[in-house]
Amino acid sequence: MSNDEGNMSDDPTAHLFAALERGDSGLAYEFEGERLTWADLDARARSYAQALADAGIAKGERVVVYAQTCLELIISLFGNYYLGAVHVPVNNRYREAELAHILADCQPSAIICDREGESVMAGALAQAGLTRAPVRVGIGDGAVGAGFATLLDSSPDQAPPRPGARDPALMIYTSGTTGPSKGALLSHAQVINNMRALTGLWTWSSRDRLVLALPLFHVHGLCIGVHGAAIHGMAVLLERRFDVAAVIERFGEHERGRASVFMGVPTMYTSLVEHLRSNPAAAAKLACGRMFTSGSAALSADLWHEFAALTGQRIIERYGMTETLITLSNPYVGVRIAGTVGQPVPGCDAAVIDDAGDELPPGEPGELIVHSNGLMDGYWNLPQQTAATRVIDRDGRFWFRTGDVAYVGDQGYFHIVGRKSVDIIKSGGFKISAREIEEVLAGHPIVHEVAVVGVPDEKWGQKIVACVVPDAPMAGILDDPGQLLESLVALHRALLADYKQPRGLYLCDELPRNALGKLQKHRLLEAIERDGLNAEL
Ligand code: MCA
Ligand code: AMP
């Protein structure tokens, strides 16, 4: 099923491991005062790989990592690669049921978890029904399993081989419109070839320093950030979480150690701009940076222009998906157009098609399909769902149906205008399934029927709103819609990640449907725009 097109005589993994294998003494990671050189990182990753091999973890087996951002996440990634294991990073905001689904689906041989995630992990393991008890490794004092630090005491018998280019590297879980999240399986060649093409276009080099404040369980932070930096031997200034002041502090006059590159989701740029408006000194610091990029959700042209006016930085917007990696980007050298995602990255191609599958001319919106050197091998254990995403052209090339609506504008630059399905919501760069939230809220005693929609929101891109038809006998509670929203949130919080919670409530007598009974969510969005919400958080 693999679709790699790279020239395999030029082994892509040589590029990923170059800085580590050279035993480079330059800075690789700085995190909360701790500094690791590439040589340190390599030694620790090798010890980790040896320790897990000694514990019986074999090539191709899955290692789940569920923890806040920390250096152990970076060591485990490269360690898993030396071991030949598949790295499965899981969103540490996930609650028991979300995590249990992933554990049951990928049947990990080892689990790495920090103390903060311990109780959710225990509950998830109880639900998951694993066929074999996984090896447990704990990050931090008191976490369950062998302490991560003890793994680093192992001395490898011999230098571990690099993984094969076509071996699976990552399994990243992503939401769809229906059903639980699916694991997108990506090989080393797919990740490395795509990241080399993208960061080459962006002219990344070992002289750059990246501020990485994105989570390490998604393509944006993990593939572009961690893999892109390793490919170029570029230092990473790692942040546990995004904090406006901390990011700004990383930049400044060309002093030693100052950052040059920042990657963010649009919500981060909104927060930065809010701060910069009244802080010219902070804007002057960011002005010293070399490159600011944005992706994961639409960056408005207004925000682009305001950031440029404040800092002089023209954000490079690019577009991608977990399943295809990054396929479109504005260039570093050349024209950057606000409100567009640029042109195909080298090794990728893109087109806009109509419902019949025919390519549309520039200016006409339709479904975006992409061809990518980073197209995943497939969804784990889901061959039919994998097949449904693909189109094969006359030359036998695979194209991926993105579900995004786009058109080609001036100079062949692509504009993303929305999604085909209203059931996928993007909030703060996280992809969220409306159906998953509806299933949970339907369990609330006052809910007769519920539909979840994403309402446009300046900060988050979209804000989650629950449209509820209440159960008549319980209607007394409707005198206080705020209280109802809070009790819906309480139910939600016990079962789903916090960022999926409804932030608004719209009450209605019935859900709008067409003559065939199909729910018409666009009419709910119109009604909310007209009537406003009954309660908001
Ligand atoms: C946090 N909150 C959110 C979100 N994040 N609400 C809605 N949407 C969100 N994304 C809420 C919390 O529930 C909490 O609510 C309150 O905000 C504060 O939480 P905190 O953790 O302090 O928030 P934060 O640290 O400021 O987080 C905002 C964030 C974060 C930094 C923008 O959401 C983030 O890291 N987003 C990046 C996602 C990402 O990397 N996506 C890439 C996937 P309360 O106060 O009520 O408890 S897409 C991808 O990989 C493709 C390939 C691509 O193209 O990049
Ligand atoms: P994910 O499945 O989390 O990888 O998210 C992929 C989705 O993020 C895409 O299908 C788009 O809907 C959205 N996305 C990524 N980059 C952009 C962008 N620059 N502009 C608009 N949407 C984007």
mmCIF file of N, CA and C and ligand atoms in Angstrom, residues 174 295-298 317-323 341 402 404 416 419 426 429 431, ligand 2:
data_model
loop_
_atom_site.group_PDB
_atom_site.id
_atom_site.type_symbol
_atom_site.label_atom_id
_atom_site.label_comp_id
_atom_site.label_asym_id
_atom_site.label_seq_id
_atom_site.Cartn_x
_atom_site.Cartn_y
_atom_site.Cartn_z
ATOM 1 N N THR A 174 -6.508 10.806 14.577
ATOM 2 C CA THR A 174 -7.182 12.011 14.100
ATOM 3 C C THR A 174 -8.674 11.729 13.968
ATOM 4 N N GLY A 295 -0.375 27.522 10.521
ATOM 5 C CA GLY A 295 -1.113 26.436 9.881
ATOM 6 C C GLY A 295 -2.049 25.789 10.870
ATOM 7 N N SER A 296 -2.696 24.730 10.428
ATOM 8 C CA SER A 296 -3.657 23.911 11.195
ATOM 9 C C SER A 296 -5.070 24.472 11.132
ATOM 10 N N ALA A 297 -5.215 25.740 10.786
ATOM 11 C CA ALA A 297 -6.534 26.362 10.646
ATOM 12 C C ALA A 297 -6.322 27.649 9.852
ATOM 13 N N ALA A 298 -7.434 28.237 9.410
ATOM 14 C CA ALA A 298 -7.324 29.427 8.542
ATOM 15 C C ALA A 298 -6.849 30.649 9.324
ATOM 16 N N GLU A 317 1.967 31.227 5.602
ATOM 17 C CA GLU A 317 0.879 30.283 5.890
ATOM 18 C C GLU A 317 1.007 29.061 5.006
ATOM 19 N N ARG A 318 0.762 27.916 5.618
ATOM 20 C CA ARG A 318 0.815 26.656 4.853
ATOM 21 C C ARG A 318 -0.358 25.775 5.287
ATOM 22 N N TYR A 319 -0.595 24.716 4.521
ATOM 23 C CA TYR A 319 -1.777 23.864 4.733
ATOM 24 C C TYR A 319 -1.353 22.402 4.791
ATOM 25 N N GLY A 320 -1.989 21.654 5.676
ATOM 26 C CA GLY A 320 -1.690 20.224 5.714
ATOM 27 C C GLY A 320 -2.781 19.431 6.385
ATOM 28 N N MET A 321 -2.553 18.141 6.450
ATOM 29 C CA MET A 321 -3.457 17.225 7.155
ATOM 30 C C MET A 321 -2.614 16.126 7.765
ATOM 31 N N THR A 322 -3.108 15.520 8.822
ATOM 32 C CA THR A 322 -2.399 14.404 9.434
ATOM 33 C C THR A 322 -2.131 13.315 8.391
ATOM 34 N N GLU A 323 -3.115 13.084 7.536
ATOM 35 C CA GLU A 323 -3.019 11.963 6.593
ATOM 36 C C GLU A 323 -2.081 12.222 5.420
ATOM 37 N N VAL A 341 -2.907 29.729 1.163
ATOM 38 C CA VAL A 341 -1.985 28.716 1.695
ATOM 39 C C VAL A 341 -0.895 28.396 0.671
ATOM 40 N N THR A 402 -9.411 15.625 0.575
ATOM 41 C CA THR A 402 -9.183 16.286 1.865
ATOM 42 C C THR A 402 -10.472 16.604 2.615
ATOM 43 N N ASP A 404 -11.746 19.385 2.355
ATOM 44 C CA ASP A 404 -11.711 20.845 2.458
ATOM 45 C C ASP A 404 -12.167 21.454 1.136
ATOM 46 N N ILE A 416 -8.236 28.316 1.017
ATOM 47 C CA ILE A 416 -9.128 27.350 1.675
ATOM 48 C C ILE A 416 -10.356 28.129 2.133
ATOM 49 N N ARG A 419 -14.964 23.621 4.938
ATOM 50 C CA ARG A 419 -14.959 22.156 4.831
ATOM 51 C C ARG A 419 -16.271 21.690 4.223
ATOM 52 N N LYS A 426 -12.947 22.896 13.721
ATOM 53 C CA LYS A 426 -11.549 23.184 14.071
ATOM 54 C C LYS A 426 -11.548 24.302 15.097
ATOM 55 N N GLY A 429 -6.925 24.993 16.319
ATOM 56 C CA GLY A 429 -6.041 24.070 15.602
ATOM 57 C C GLY A 429 -6.339 22.609 15.879
ATOM 58 N N LYS A 431 -8.746 19.342 15.698
ATOM 59 C CA LYS A 431 -9.872 18.848 14.900
ATOM 60 C C LYS A 431 -10.845 18.128 15.835
HETATM 61 P P1 AMP B 2 -5.776 17.546 11.193
HETATM 62 O O1 AMP B 2 -6.692 16.477 10.766
HETATM 63 O O2 AMP B 2 -5.820 17.853 12.647
HETATM 64 O O3 AMP B 2 -4.462 17.222 10.661
HETATM 65 O O4 AMP B 2 -6.261 18.860 10.512
HETATM 66 C C1 AMP B 2 -6.245 19.002 9.119
HETATM 67 C C2 AMP B 2 -7.202 20.081 8.730
HETATM 68 O O5 AMP B 2 -6.757 21.347 9.253
HETATM 69 C C3 AMP B 2 -7.316 20.309 7.265
HETATM 70 O O6 AMP B 2 -8.151 19.355 6.643
HETATM 71 C C4 AMP B 2 -7.884 21.720 7.227
HETATM 72 O O7 AMP B 2 -9.278 21.689 7.435
HETATM 73 C C5 AMP B 2 -7.221 22.379 8.416
HETATM 74 N N1 AMP B 2 -6.085 23.214 8.025
HETATM 75 C C6 AMP B 2 -4.768 22.961 8.122
HETATM 76 N N2 AMP B 2 -4.048 24.023 7.699
HETATM 77 C C7 AMP B 2 -4.931 24.972 7.315
HETATM 78 C C8 AMP B 2 -4.828 26.294 6.798
HETATM 79 N N3 AMP B 2 -3.656 26.882 6.638
HETATM 80 N N4 AMP B 2 -5.969 26.947 6.488
HETATM 81 C C9 AMP B 2 -7.181 26.389 6.690
HETATM 82 N N5 AMP B 2 -7.343 25.150 7.193
HETATM 83 C C10 AMP B 2 -6.245 24.455 7.507
#
